[in-house]
XYZ file of C-alpha atoms in Angstrom:
388
model
C 0.214 0.026 -0.158
C 0.743 3.630 -0.290
C 1.488 6.263 2.398
C -1.360 7.080 4.299
C -1.401 10.844 4.920
C -4.453 12.951 6.352
C -5.540 16.099 4.811
C -7.622 19.216 5.414
C -9.640 18.491 2.546
C -10.566 15.162 2.487
C -13.635 15.774 0.471
C -12.367 18.321 -1.540
C -12.260 17.920 -5.614
C -8.771 19.556 -5.379
C -7.176 17.026 -3.967
C -7.838 14.900 -6.278
C -6.263 16.627 -9.435
C -2.821 15.521 -8.556
C -3.393 11.993 -8.357
C -1.700 12.637 -4.937
C -2.797 13.112 -1.077
C 0.061 15.047 0.313
C -0.485 18.302 -0.694
C -2.838 20.124 1.987
C -1.742 21.272 4.680
C -3.154 25.064 5.110
C -1.961 27.062 7.744
C -2.379 30.316 9.069
C -0.747 33.714 8.142
C 0.919 34.933 11.369
C -0.119 38.108 12.963
C 2.562 41.063 12.528
C 5.183 40.974 15.671
C 3.206 38.765 17.632
C 6.422 36.921 17.928
C 10.076 37.996 19.190
C 12.542 34.210 18.585
C 16.314 34.120 19.451
C 16.500 31.042 16.526
C 14.109 28.919 13.991
C 10.534 28.769 15.186
C 8.927 26.527 13.431
C 5.015 28.089 12.120
C 3.745 24.921 10.080
C 4.710 21.479 8.978
C 4.015 19.786 5.885
C 3.831 15.678 5.501
C 4.769 13.997 2.012
C 7.276 11.097 0.623
C 10.439 13.234 -0.520
C 12.365 10.292 -1.394
C 9.939 8.134 -3.415
C 10.721 5.240 -0.899
C 7.816 4.927 0.437
C 8.304 6.601 3.938
C 6.767 9.731 4.843
C 9.537 12.617 5.254
C 8.344 15.694 7.577
C 8.905 19.701 6.288
C 8.319 22.477 8.605
C 8.459 25.955 7.845
C 10.888 28.036 10.440
C 9.187 31.782 10.491
C 12.421 33.021 12.666
C 15.402 30.812 10.561
C 14.445 31.715 6.922
C 14.666 28.139 6.336
C 12.392 25.287 6.117
C 13.633 21.619 7.959
C 13.600 18.496 6.266
C 13.582 15.466 8.478
C 13.454 12.032 6.458
C 11.132 9.374 8.082
C 12.882 5.946 8.178
C 9.628 4.076 8.201
C 9.236 2.848 12.171
C 7.416 6.253 13.421
C 10.872 7.880 13.697
C 12.870 11.047 11.842
C 16.308 11.321 10.685
C 18.487 14.386 11.447
C 16.858 17.864 10.287
C 18.078 19.236 6.833
C 18.072 23.343 6.813
C 17.254 24.769 3.402
C 17.387 28.556 3.316
C 14.284 30.342 1.230
C 13.778 33.854 2.001
C 12.757 36.021 5.203
C 10.196 34.632 7.540
C 8.409 31.690 6.280
C 5.602 30.759 7.634
C 3.564 28.037 6.255
C 4.840 24.737 3.665
C 2.970 22.914 0.636
C 4.119 19.746 -0.469
C 2.288 19.328 -3.749
C 2.994 18.045 -7.270
C 3.857 20.441 -9.254
C 5.972 19.624 -12.681
C 4.139 16.049 -13.520
C 7.561 14.066 -12.812
C 4.835 12.459 -9.905
C 7.794 13.567 -6.984
C 6.617 15.759 -4.384
C 8.068 19.601 -4.849
C 7.850 22.212 -1.796
C 5.612 25.461 -2.117
C 6.976 27.954 1.059
C 4.924 31.380 2.028
C 7.044 34.132 2.886
C 5.935 36.774 4.955
C 8.664 39.679 4.197
C 7.833 40.367 1.285
C 4.580 38.478 1.254
C 5.689 35.701 -1.754
C 5.695 32.505 -2.645
C 8.634 29.972 -3.381
C 8.900 26.836 -5.560
C 11.245 24.317 -4.962
C 11.252 21.332 -7.293
C 12.052 18.101 -5.834
C 14.929 16.429 -8.061
C 14.172 13.346 -6.635
C 17.337 12.500 -5.214
C 16.927 14.289 -1.503
C 17.739 17.575 -2.917
C 15.988 20.295 -4.621
C 16.361 22.690 -7.300
C 16.978 26.519 -7.240
C 13.552 28.503 -5.125
C 12.157 30.227 -8.033
C 9.830 33.633 -6.074
C 6.113 34.630 -7.371
C 3.688 37.196 -6.278
C 1.318 35.925 -3.382
C -0.226 36.374 0.294
C -0.681 34.164 2.507
C -0.759 30.559 2.585
C -0.951 28.453 -0.860
C -2.731 25.814 -1.586
C -2.662 23.605 -5.017
C -5.389 22.409 -8.014
C -6.793 22.755 -11.510
C -8.405 25.899 -11.789
C -8.594 26.473 -15.418
C -8.962 22.679 -16.661
C -6.101 22.424 -19.023
C -4.672 19.078 -16.823
C -1.974 21.554 -15.377
C -1.176 22.599 -11.436
C -1.961 26.032 -9.886
C -1.362 27.436 -6.991
C -4.136 29.543 -5.255
C -3.461 31.614 -2.417
C -5.745 33.967 -0.210
C -5.300 36.822 -2.710
C -4.924 35.494 -6.178
C -4.278 32.577 -8.491
C -1.049 31.704 -9.964
C -1.739 29.618 -12.858
C 0.550 26.634 -14.030
C 2.656 25.672 -17.122
C 2.860 21.684 -16.262
C 6.706 22.387 -15.759
C 6.664 23.992 -12.255
C 6.436 27.651 -13.295
C 3.667 29.833 -13.042
C 2.277 33.050 -14.499
C 1.469 35.917 -13.270
C -0.648 36.003 -10.170
C -4.862 36.835 -11.090
C -6.218 38.562 -7.805
C -9.187 37.744 -6.099
C -11.166 39.393 -3.795
C -11.846 38.017 -0.570
C -12.783 39.654 2.744
C -10.402 41.482 5.293
C -7.201 40.435 6.375
C -7.487 36.653 4.500
C -5.430 34.673 6.773
C -6.058 30.785 5.243
C -7.433 28.702 2.215
C -8.597 25.765 0.542
C -10.360 24.118 -2.304
C -13.141 21.909 -2.668
C -15.917 21.426 -5.169
C -18.566 23.472 -2.986
C -21.755 23.122 -5.856
C -20.585 20.071 -6.825
C -20.315 20.878 -10.953
C -16.969 19.859 -11.334
C -15.020 22.696 -10.759
C -12.775 23.822 -8.450
C -13.639 26.185 -5.831
C -11.839 28.321 -3.197
C -12.652 28.987 0.589
C -11.022 31.971 1.884
C -10.853 32.656 5.821
C -10.771 36.275 6.533
C -8.878 37.158 9.851
C -9.507 40.597 10.143
C -13.541 40.579 10.318
C -14.184 36.847 11.377
C -15.659 35.532 8.068
C -14.972 32.754 5.564
C -15.775 33.969 1.580
C -16.919 30.806 -0.629
C -15.603 31.367 -4.133
C -16.820 29.366 -6.870
C -14.719 28.436 -9.626
C -15.974 29.381 -13.187
C -13.317 27.019 -14.566
C -11.494 29.217 -16.432
C -9.803 30.600 -13.749
C -11.346 33.239 -12.850
C -14.480 33.374 -9.925
C -17.352 34.454 -8.708
C -18.299 35.255 -4.515
C -21.096 32.602 -3.284
C -21.382 34.624 0.082
C -19.607 35.349 2.947
C -20.290 33.500 5.879
C -19.429 34.345 9.531
C -17.542 32.518 11.861
C -15.518 33.103 15.014
C -13.214 35.594 15.546
C -9.809 35.866 13.598
C -10.202 32.254 11.611
C -6.641 31.061 11.446
C -7.367 28.098 9.569
C -9.662 25.917 7.175
C -10.125 22.463 7.099
C -12.632 20.719 4.803
C -14.210 17.546 4.824
C -18.085 15.704 4.287
C -18.700 15.971 8.213
C -22.384 14.695 7.959
C -21.698 12.298 5.000
C -24.073 13.417 2.592
C -21.957 14.054 -0.191
C -21.410 18.145 0.379
C -18.215 19.258 1.449
C -18.231 20.825 4.834
C -16.233 23.318 6.568
C -13.776 24.343 9.971
C -12.108 27.185 10.894
C -9.821 26.846 14.148
C -10.620 30.703 15.436
C -7.086 31.703 17.048
C -7.958 35.565 17.342
C -4.467 36.386 18.057
C -4.977 39.977 18.209
C -7.210 39.769 20.971
C -5.694 36.508 22.615
C -8.821 35.421 23.260
C -9.643 32.702 20.557
C -11.056 29.042 22.022
C -13.107 27.901 19.713
C -13.357 26.397 16.515
C -16.587 26.705 14.426
C -18.624 24.381 12.477
C -20.438 24.853 8.889
C -22.375 22.479 7.115
C -22.030 22.678 3.185
C -25.440 22.783 0.800
C -23.674 21.806 -1.955
C -24.214 25.021 -3.628
C -21.484 27.160 -2.328
C -23.266 28.204 0.546
C -23.621 26.742 4.274
C -25.694 25.914 6.968
C -25.568 28.772 10.171
C -22.078 28.055 11.899
C -21.840 26.262 15.575
C -19.396 27.119 17.932
C -17.317 24.123 19.298
C -14.776 25.314 22.138
C -11.489 23.441 21.922
C -8.745 25.167 24.177
C -7.297 28.852 24.176
C -5.856 29.710 20.824
C -6.527 26.721 18.317
C -3.417 27.367 15.798
C -4.636 25.239 12.996
C -7.416 21.616 12.260
C -7.051 19.270 9.852
C -9.673 16.929 8.911
C -8.809 13.209 8.628
C -10.133 9.786 9.849
C -8.386 8.650 13.660
C -10.236 5.814 14.695
C -11.273 4.063 11.673
C -14.555 4.005 11.405
C -15.064 5.663 7.853
C -16.211 9.103 9.559
C -14.237 12.250 9.376
C -13.032 13.451 12.516
C -10.971 16.768 13.505
C -7.703 17.542 15.014
C -6.086 20.926 16.667
C -3.210 22.537 17.489
C -3.687 24.385 20.650
C -1.085 26.934 21.140
C -1.723 27.639 24.736
C -2.487 23.930 25.672
C 0.648 22.891 24.536
C -0.875 19.809 22.870
C -3.135 18.767 20.181
C -7.057 18.506 20.636
C -9.106 15.371 19.023
C -12.375 15.361 18.169
C -14.066 12.371 16.748
C -17.235 12.966 14.345
C -20.281 11.486 15.397
C -21.095 11.187 11.127
C -23.900 13.913 11.441
C -21.653 16.967 11.218
C -21.350 16.446 15.435
C -18.193 15.536 17.225
C -17.959 14.094 20.464
C -15.755 16.082 23.066
C -12.330 17.191 22.957
C -9.216 14.844 24.082
C -5.731 16.428 24.773
C -2.872 14.854 23.612
C 0.567 16.634 24.574
C 3.042 18.001 22.243
C 5.812 20.606 22.910
C 5.989 24.148 23.802
C 3.147 26.136 21.903
C 2.131 24.026 18.624
C 1.309 26.153 15.558
C 0.665 23.686 12.918
C -0.219 19.955 12.477
C -0.033 17.358 10.419
C -1.034 13.345 9.640
C 0.548 10.544 7.909
C 1.270 6.940 8.551
C 4.726 7.239 9.896
C 5.413 3.436 11.085
C 3.193 1.672 8.306
C 0.961 0.272 11.082
C -2.291 1.495 8.766
C -2.725 4.439 11.419
C -2.741 8.075 10.748
C -0.012 9.574 13.416
C 0.849 13.663 14.068
C 3.423 15.986 13.682
C 2.850 19.143 15.236
C 5.050 22.113 15.039
C 5.811 23.643 18.353
C 7.304 27.320 18.012
C 9.180 27.118 21.245
C 6.574 29.188 24.017
C 2.935 29.691 24.471
C 1.885 33.049 22.518
C 0.900 35.632 25.355
C 3.660 33.721 27.552
C 6.372 35.361 26.283
C 8.504 35.188 23.738
C 9.331 31.585 22.195
C 12.653 29.463 22.682
C 13.757 27.695 19.881
C 11.386 25.467 18.672
C 10.694 21.201 18.059
C 8.832 19.255 16.415
C 6.305 16.539 18.231
C 5.606 13.175 16.527
C 2.463 11.285 18.232
C 1.943 8.044 17.553
C -1.672 6.662 16.595
C -2.994 4.096 17.831
C -5.942 3.584 15.552
C -8.606 4.517 18.224
C -8.397 7.917 18.348
C -5.692 7.921 20.805
C -2.085 8.566 20.756
C 0.686 8.134 22.612
C 3.955 10.266 22.685
C 5.508 12.590 21.913
C 8.638 11.976 20.393
C 10.215 15.390 20.016
C 12.722 16.234 17.589
C 15.355 19.575 16.476
C 14.137 21.032 13.338
C 17.929 22.429 13.178
C 21.155 20.756 14.119
């Protein structure tokens, strides 16, 4: 069997366009001037089989280190030493996706200063080609928005149409709301054309943009969620065949976020009224997956001030069980899921910034591995440095 990876858009059409499920780790734009750190500060994490050996590798974007770190998987749930690659100033999000048709996962890194995305093409031998930079703001998601069979990149502010060789054209701007902070892809209205969801951290909303199939979009609606949504997860939580949505409402500016918001899809690009679920202080990012193997979409949330991950098992009707907490490192900011030890159970990797927001500066940061037991519980953590 191929490597098993959980993604934040289990139901999204965009997850199928590359024939791979190692591309959907959606993270948040960091609030300005909130973090002061001496070194590294991993802010986002992605998982992919970079070497084609059937073993899952882990990639972090290091906000203060101006690097990404790659930790090669050993196939038994452990990771090798971190190897760093310089990518530019203040990298805060990383995406793994197959961009150039060679079936090797490439990397897309979002930079804060200046706002841009850089693309690193995988050469298949553990190295990457020199980074190419493109205009764009916020984290990125991959998909085919103009129906030409080539992979495009969407950020919170625009669309980069792919040429099929890992290069991209000029950004086509799309309008969302105030302070766009996260992006996800799905076929919201089930017309076979890929759509976009943009979380707006500045006004506590999500904008649904329906794809026209030619790289342009029309607005389906703007939907109220909690204050300061920092990430998006898309899956069919109520098993009605329609994509649903969850936001992690961190509310960093007020240091007051403590909830996620669930919006069940109507299948036409709009959503039912939002339902808030308390999860703990400063939920940084939510991802979807099936943690207990019952065929129902579950959630995992990196909870910054709890220094751990919160797991909510799905009931299959759009509702969730109570939050179960599992320890990670200090100040989690990113989370991804994959089967790191090939036992058929999904595991977590958590990017720890090294400090809890509002409780002093981070100190270095780390990566935590939590091994899944297949019943919705996790053991660990095993912690790894992201720099040598």
